[in-house]
Amino acid sequence: MTIKEAILQSLSDIKSLTISNQVCKHIIKNNYYDFGDAKTPPATVSALLGDFIRNGDSRVKRIKGKNGTFSYYLTKNEPEIGIEVLTQTEPTVKRIDKQNSYAERDLHLLLSTYLKSNNIYSKTIFHEQSKNSKDNHQKWIHPDLVGISFLNLQSKASQTLLKAVNRADIFKITSYEVKKEINTDYELKKTFFQAVSNSSWANYGYLVAFEIADSLNEEMERLNQSFGIGIIELKHNPYESKVLFPSKYKELDFKTIDKLCKINSDFEKFIIQTEKLLTANEKYSESTEKELDGFCDNYFKNDSEIEKYCKEKNIPNE
C-alpha cells in the first residue's frame, strides 16, 4: 500500500464517525464501521474522534502537528503512512493581525481612488444612519458604496441626441460590497450572497476584498457565472487593483431604489445629485458635475498620500 493509498484509506475509514457509545461498541465488536454516504463536518469528526479515543479503543490514534492541530489515523496504517507525514502542518491561512489592523471602512478611500481613476463617482452609504438601522433584516439591502459612471461622448451634438433618445443609456449605477479578507469557502459564499442582496437594485454589483485566497478562484468563477456579481481585488496601491470577474448588466430596480431613498439620506442625496447632473442645462453641467464630485467620497491625488494613509491605518503593503 502506498502512502497516498494509506492516507485515503484512513480518511475513508474515519471521515464520518458519529459520537455515541453505540458507534464505539460497533467498531470494537466488528473491527469496522460502515459510514456510507454520511457527510459529517470535519470539526465535528475531530471532536468525536477524541471522545472515541477517550473511551479506550487503541485502533485510532491522535497526533499533534507542528501548527497545534490534531491528526487522526488508524493504528494499522501507521507503518505505511509514516510519522513524518502525520506531523505535517496544514497550509496556513494568511490572516491580518487583528489587534493592529485597520477597519473595513478604511478601505473605502482606496476603493474610491481606484473607481475615480476609472471615471466612476462613488459614495459611502452609512447603513447605521438609516431608519430602523437596528433591524438586522435591513443589513442586506444597503450597499457599502454606490458608484455612478457616465457615458463620455465627445461631441455636443451626440450628447444632445442621446439625451433625447434614451436618457437611461447615459449612466450606469453600481453597488459595491467591501470586505477586508475572504479566506475560506464559507466566507466567500456569505459575502458573495450579501453582495447579491445588496446590489439587486443596481445595474452592476461587485464584491470587493483586500485579501482573497488563491484557492477560491474556481468557486468565485462559478458564482460569478451563476449570479452575475463581479469581484474586485483591492490593492495597497489602488491603481493596481483589478477586476477578477466582471459584473453582468441588469436593469435598475426602481422600487428598491425608492425604498433605499426613504430609509437612507446618504443614498437619497446621491440619487438627487445624479438626477441634477442628468437634467442640468448645458451651461450648468460643469458646475453640477463639480457639485457631485464634492458630495462623493474623497480620493487620493498622489502616491505619497496613499503611502501615508496606509501607514496610519496599518493597511499592509502586500
Short mmCIF file of C-alpha atoms in Angstrom, two decimals:
data_model
loop_
_atom_site.label_atom_id
_atom_site.label_comp_id
_atom_site.label_asym_id
_atom_site.label_seq_id
_atom_site.Cartn_x
_atom_site.Cartn_y
_atom_site.Cartn_z
CA MET A 1 0.00 0.00 0.00
CA THR A 2 1.38 3.43 -0.98
CA ILE A 3 1.44 6.40 1.41
CA LYS A 4 -1.29 8.11 -0.58
CA GLU A 5 -3.48 4.99 -0.55
CA ALA A 6 -2.93 4.54 3.17
CA ILE A 7 -3.94 8.13 3.90
CA LEU A 8 -7.02 7.87 1.71
CA GLN A 9 -7.98 4.61 3.38
CA SER A 10 -7.63 6.17 6.83
CA LEU A 11 -9.71 9.17 5.83
CA SER A 12 -12.32 6.91 4.32
CA ASP A 13 -12.50 4.85 7.49
CA ILE A 14 -12.89 7.79 9.89
CA LYS A 15 -14.44 10.60 7.85
CA SER A 16 -17.99 10.27 9.17
CA LEU A 17 -17.53 8.94 12.68
CA THR A 18 -20.58 9.72 14.84
CA ILE A 19 -20.35 10.25 18.56
CA SER A 20 -22.17 7.63 20.62
CA ASN A 21 -21.25 4.66 22.72
CA GLN A 22 -23.16 2.54 20.26
CA VAL A 23 -20.77 3.53 17.48
CA CYS A 24 -17.73 2.84 19.67
CA LYS A 25 -19.07 -0.57 20.61
CA HIS A 26 -19.91 -1.28 16.98
CA ILE A 27 -16.36 -0.61 15.86
CA ILE A 28 -14.78 -2.52 18.75
CA LYS A 29 -17.03 -5.51 18.22
CA ASN A 30 -16.86 -5.70 14.45
CA ASN A 31 -13.46 -4.08 13.85
CA TYR A 32 -15.01 -1.73 11.28
CA TYR A 33 -17.80 0.77 10.82
CA ASP A 34 -19.68 1.47 7.61
CA PHE A 35 -20.17 5.23 7.29
CA GLY A 36 -21.97 5.06 3.96
CA ASP A 37 -22.53 8.46 2.32
CA ALA A 38 -22.70 10.46 5.55
CA LYS A 39 -21.15 13.94 5.38
CA THR A 40 -20.14 14.98 8.88
CA PRO A 41 -18.33 18.35 9.26
CA PRO A 42 -14.57 17.89 9.87
CA ALA A 43 -14.67 19.83 13.15
CA THR A 44 -17.38 17.50 14.44
CA VAL A 45 -15.43 14.45 13.32
CA SER A 46 -12.34 15.75 15.15
CA ALA A 47 -14.22 16.30 18.41
CA LEU A 48 -15.99 12.97 18.19
CA LEU A 49 -12.84 11.05 17.41
CA GLY A 50 -11.26 12.48 20.55
CA ASP A 51 -14.24 11.25 22.53
CA PHE A 52 -13.93 7.84 20.87
CA ILE A 53 -10.24 7.60 21.80
CA ARG A 54 -11.00 8.54 25.40
CA ASN A 55 -13.35 5.55 25.51
CA GLY A 56 -10.29 3.34 25.28
CA ASP A 57 -10.05 1.92 21.76
CA SER A 58 -6.43 1.98 20.60
CA ARG A 59 -7.16 1.29 16.94
CA VAL A 60 -7.47 5.05 16.32
CA LYS A 61 -4.64 7.35 17.32
CA ARG A 62 -4.24 11.10 17.54
CA ILE A 63 -1.08 13.13 16.95
CA LYS A 64 -0.43 16.85 17.35
CA GLY A 65 1.05 18.62 14.34
CA LYS A 66 3.54 21.50 14.30
CA ASN A 67 0.81 24.09 13.98
CA GLY A 68 -1.07 22.77 17.02
CA THR A 69 -3.81 20.93 15.12
CA PHE A 70 -4.57 17.25 15.63
CA SER A 71 -4.49 14.48 13.05
CA TYR A 72 -6.27 11.15 13.42
CA TYR A 73 -5.30 7.85 11.82
CA LEU A 74 -5.86 4.13 12.11
CA THR A 75 -3.10 2.39 14.03
CA LYS A 76 -2.90 -0.40 11.48
CA ASN A 77 -1.87 2.10 8.78
CA GLU A 78 0.89 3.80 10.79
CA PRO A 79 3.78 1.93 9.08
CA GLU A 80 2.53 2.78 5.59
CA ILE A 81 1.74 6.43 6.32
CA GLY A 82 4.89 7.28 8.24
CA ILE A 83 5.15 9.57 11.23
CA GLU A 84 6.68 12.37 9.14
CA VAL A 85 3.52 12.55 7.03
CA LEU A 86 1.26 12.55 10.08
CA THR A 87 3.06 15.51 11.64
CA GLN A 88 2.99 17.70 8.53
CA THR A 89 1.31 21.05 9.06
CA GLU A 90 -1.66 22.18 7.03
CA PRO A 91 -1.15 25.22 4.76
CA THR A 92 -1.54 28.30 6.90
CA VAL A 93 -4.25 30.78 6.01
CA LYS A 94 -2.97 34.32 5.64
CA ARG A 95 -4.60 36.43 8.34
CA ILE A 96 -4.14 40.07 9.23
CA ASP A 97 -3.09 40.95 12.80
CA LYS A 98 -6.46 41.82 14.32
CA GLN A 99 -5.13 43.97 17.17
CA ASN A 100 -3.16 46.33 14.95
CA SER A 101 -5.43 46.04 11.96
CA TYR A 102 -7.42 48.58 10.01
CA ALA A 103 -11.19 48.99 9.87
CA GLU A 104 -13.18 47.75 6.91
CA ARG A 105 -14.25 51.27 6.04
CA ASP A 106 -10.61 52.35 5.88
CA LEU A 107 -10.59 50.53 2.54
CA HIS A 108 -13.28 52.80 1.12
CA LEU A 109 -10.81 55.57 0.37
CA LEU A 110 -8.63 53.13 -1.58
CA LEU A 111 -11.65 51.88 -3.50
CA SER A 112 -12.94 55.38 -4.27
CA THR A 113 -9.48 56.26 -5.64
CA TYR A 114 -9.49 53.18 -7.88
CA LEU A 115 -13.03 53.96 -9.06
CA LYS A 116 -12.23 57.62 -9.73
CA SER A 117 -9.29 56.53 -11.89
CA ASN A 118 -11.91 54.70 -13.95
CA ASN A 119 -14.20 57.75 -14.12
CA ILE A 120 -16.65 56.43 -11.53
CA TYR A 121 -18.04 58.69 -8.80
CA SER A 122 -18.60 56.80 -5.55
CA LYS A 123 -20.25 57.48 -2.21
CA THR A 124 -20.13 55.52 1.06
CA ILE A 125 -23.59 54.61 2.36
CA PHE A 126 -23.71 54.57 6.17
CA HIS A 127 -26.33 51.93 6.90
CA GLU A 128 -26.28 52.75 10.64
CA GLN A 129 -27.81 56.13 9.78
CA SER A 130 -30.83 54.54 8.13
CA LYS A 131 -34.27 54.50 9.69
CA ASN A 132 -34.74 51.32 11.75
CA SER A 133 -30.98 50.70 11.40
CA LYS A 134 -31.10 48.18 14.26
CA ASP A 135 -33.32 45.92 12.17
CA ASN A 136 -31.00 43.07 11.10
CA HIS A 137 -33.19 42.39 8.08
CA GLN A 138 -32.02 45.70 6.59
CA LYS A 139 -28.33 44.84 6.69
CA TRP A 140 -28.52 43.05 3.37
CA ILE A 141 -30.20 45.84 1.44
CA HIS A 142 -27.62 48.61 1.84
CA PRO A 143 -24.55 48.77 -0.40
CA ASP A 144 -21.26 49.74 1.25
CA LEU A 145 -20.58 52.12 -1.61
CA VAL A 146 -22.63 53.21 -4.58
CA GLY A 147 -20.96 54.37 -7.79
CA ILE A 148 -22.07 56.03 -11.00
CA SER A 149 -20.37 56.37 -14.37
CA PHE A 150 -21.44 58.48 -17.31
CA LEU A 151 -21.12 57.79 -20.99
CA ASN A 152 -18.41 60.14 -22.23
CA LEU A 153 -19.35 61.35 -25.69
CA GLN A 154 -17.04 63.93 -27.25
CA SER A 155 -19.37 66.00 -29.39
CA LYS A 156 -22.19 68.10 -28.01
CA ALA A 157 -24.43 67.01 -30.86
CA SER A 158 -24.15 63.33 -29.96
CA GLN A 159 -24.66 64.11 -26.26
CA THR A 160 -27.84 66.04 -27.01
CA LEU A 161 -29.11 63.29 -29.29
CA LEU A 162 -28.51 60.58 -26.69
CA LYS A 163 -30.36 62.55 -24.02
CA ALA A 164 -33.28 62.99 -26.37
CA VAL A 165 -33.42 59.32 -27.41
CA ASN A 166 -32.70 57.35 -24.24
CA ARG A 167 -31.53 59.07 -21.08
CA ALA A 168 -31.02 55.71 -19.32
CA ASP A 169 -28.07 54.90 -21.59
CA ILE A 170 -26.16 57.96 -20.36
CA PHE A 171 -25.27 56.49 -16.95
CA LYS A 172 -24.75 53.21 -15.11
CA ILE A 173 -25.06 52.72 -11.33
CA THR A 174 -23.00 50.13 -9.45
CA SER A 175 -23.24 48.70 -5.94
CA TYR A 176 -20.09 47.67 -4.02
CA GLU A 177 -19.82 45.33 -1.02
CA VAL A 178 -16.41 45.75 0.67
CA LYS A 179 -14.62 43.14 2.82
CA LYS A 180 -11.18 43.03 4.41
CA GLU A 181 -10.44 39.39 3.63
CA ILE A 182 -12.01 36.27 2.18
CA ASN A 183 -10.04 33.18 3.10
CA THR A 184 -12.49 30.28 3.12
CA ASP A 185 -15.30 28.89 1.00
CA TYR A 186 -17.73 29.75 3.79
CA GLU A 187 -16.57 33.38 3.91
CA LEU A 188 -16.80 33.62 0.14
CA LYS A 189 -20.38 32.37 -0.04
CA LYS A 190 -21.54 34.50 2.87
CA THR A 191 -20.05 37.72 1.50
CA PHE A 192 -20.96 36.90 -2.10
CA PHE A 193 -24.65 36.46 -1.36
CA GLN A 194 -24.60 39.59 0.77
CA ALA A 195 -23.36 41.37 -2.35
CA VAL A 196 -26.13 39.69 -4.39
CA SER A 197 -28.74 41.01 -1.96
CA ASN A 198 -27.26 44.49 -1.58
CA SER A 199 -26.93 45.07 -5.34
CA SER A 200 -30.30 43.75 -6.51
CA TRP A 201 -31.37 47.28 -7.47
CA ALA A 202 -28.24 48.37 -9.41
CA ASN A 203 -27.03 47.97 -12.99
CA TYR A 204 -23.90 46.22 -11.70
CA GLY A 205 -22.88 44.61 -8.43
CA TYR A 206 -19.36 43.94 -7.12
CA LEU A 207 -17.82 42.16 -4.15
CA VAL A 208 -14.55 43.91 -3.22
CA ALA A 209 -11.89 42.43 -0.92
CA PHE A 210 -8.34 43.32 0.08
CA GLU A 211 -7.32 39.73 0.85
CA ILE A 212 -8.63 36.84 -1.29
CA ALA A 213 -7.27 33.29 -1.02
CA ASP A 214 -5.98 31.91 -4.33
CA SER A 215 -7.73 28.61 -3.64
CA LEU A 216 -11.12 30.30 -4.14
CA ASN A 217 -10.64 31.25 -7.79
CA GLU A 218 -12.63 28.33 -9.21
CA GLU A 219 -15.57 28.89 -6.84
CA MET A 220 -15.53 32.64 -7.49
CA GLU A 221 -15.76 31.97 -11.22
CA ARG A 222 -18.69 29.58 -10.71
CA LEU A 223 -20.59 32.04 -8.51
CA ASN A 224 -19.89 34.89 -10.92
CA GLN A 225 -21.24 32.93 -13.87
CA SER A 226 -24.32 31.84 -11.93
CA PHE A 227 -25.31 35.12 -10.27
CA GLY A 228 -23.53 37.86 -12.20
CA ILE A 229 -21.83 39.58 -9.25
CA GLY A 230 -18.34 40.77 -10.15
CA ILE A 231 -15.29 40.53 -7.92
CA ILE A 232 -12.59 43.19 -7.44
CA GLU A 233 -9.27 42.57 -5.71
CA LEU A 234 -8.29 45.79 -3.94
CA LYS A 235 -4.60 46.61 -3.62
CA HIS A 236 -2.48 48.69 -1.26
CA ASN A 237 -1.85 50.86 -4.29
CA PRO A 238 -5.44 51.30 -5.51
CA TYR A 239 -4.32 51.90 -9.10
CA GLU A 240 -3.09 48.29 -9.15
CA SER A 241 -6.49 46.94 -8.12
CA LYS A 242 -8.13 44.70 -10.68
CA VAL A 243 -11.43 43.18 -11.67
CA LEU A 244 -11.07 39.42 -11.27
CA PHE A 245 -14.54 38.73 -12.65
CA PRO A 246 -16.74 41.36 -14.33
CA SER A 247 -20.30 42.02 -13.22
CA LYS A 248 -23.22 41.31 -15.53
CA TYR A 249 -25.54 44.16 -16.50
CA LYS A 250 -29.16 44.30 -15.34
CA GLU A 251 -31.89 46.91 -15.42
CA LEU A 252 -32.39 49.25 -12.47
CA ASP A 253 -34.94 48.19 -9.85
CA PHE A 254 -36.69 51.48 -9.07
CA LYS A 255 -38.86 50.04 -6.30
CA THR A 256 -35.77 49.08 -4.30
CA ILE A 257 -34.12 52.40 -5.15
CA ASP A 258 -37.21 54.14 -3.80
CA LYS A 259 -37.04 52.07 -0.60
CA LEU A 260 -33.37 52.93 -0.09
CA CYS A 261 -34.11 56.62 -0.65
CA LYS A 262 -36.83 56.51 2.01
CA ILE A 263 -34.67 54.88 4.68
CA ASN A 264 -31.20 56.36 4.00
CA SER A 265 -30.50 60.05 3.47
CA ASP A 266 -27.00 59.46 2.01
CA PHE A 267 -28.44 57.26 -0.71
CA GLU A 268 -31.26 59.70 -1.39
CA LYS A 269 -28.81 62.61 -1.74
CA PHE A 270 -26.70 60.54 -4.14
CA ILE A 271 -29.74 59.91 -6.34
CA ILE A 272 -30.69 63.60 -6.18
CA GLN A 273 -27.18 64.66 -7.25
CA THR A 274 -27.28 62.16 -10.09
CA GLU A 275 -30.64 63.44 -11.31
CA LYS A 276 -29.44 67.05 -11.15
CA LEU A 277 -26.47 66.27 -13.37
CA LEU A 278 -28.55 64.32 -15.87
CA THR A 279 -31.12 67.10 -16.23
CA ALA A 280 -28.80 70.09 -15.93
CA ASN A 281 -28.82 72.69 -18.65
CA GLU A 282 -25.69 72.53 -20.81
CA LYS A 283 -24.21 75.75 -19.39
CA TYR A 284 -24.60 74.41 -15.83
CA SER A 285 -23.44 70.85 -16.41
CA GLU A 286 -19.80 71.54 -15.46
CA SER A 287 -20.69 73.18 -12.14
CA THR A 288 -23.24 70.42 -11.41
CA GLU A 289 -20.61 67.76 -12.04
CA LYS A 290 -18.26 69.52 -9.60
CA GLU A 291 -21.07 69.52 -7.05
CA LEU A 292 -21.47 65.76 -7.47
CA ASP A 293 -17.71 65.29 -7.14
CA GLY A 294 -17.71 67.30 -3.91
CA PHE A 295 -20.59 65.28 -2.48
CA CYS A 296 -18.99 61.91 -3.26
CA ASP A 297 -16.15 60.24 -1.36
CA ASN A 298 -12.73 61.82 -1.38
CA TYR A 299 -9.86 60.14 -3.24
CA PHE A 300 -6.08 60.28 -3.27
CA LYS A 301 -4.29 62.69 -5.58
CA ASN A 302 -0.83 61.05 -5.50
CA ASP A 303 1.15 58.02 -4.28
CA SER A 304 2.62 59.79 -1.25
CA GLU A 305 -0.88 60.40 0.11
CA ILE A 306 -1.65 56.70 -0.33
CA GLU A 307 1.52 55.59 1.49
CA LYS A 308 0.92 57.96 4.38
CA TYR A 309 -2.70 56.89 4.76
CA CYS A 310 -1.94 53.16 4.64
CA LYS A 311 0.80 53.56 7.24
CA GLU A 312 -1.51 55.48 9.56
CA LYS A 313 -4.30 52.92 9.17
CA ASN A 314 -1.99 49.86 9.35
CA ILE A 315 -3.10 48.69 5.92
CA PRO A 316 -0.43 46.16 4.88
CA ASN A 317 1.66 46.58 1.76
CA GLU A 318 1.47 43.21 0.05
#
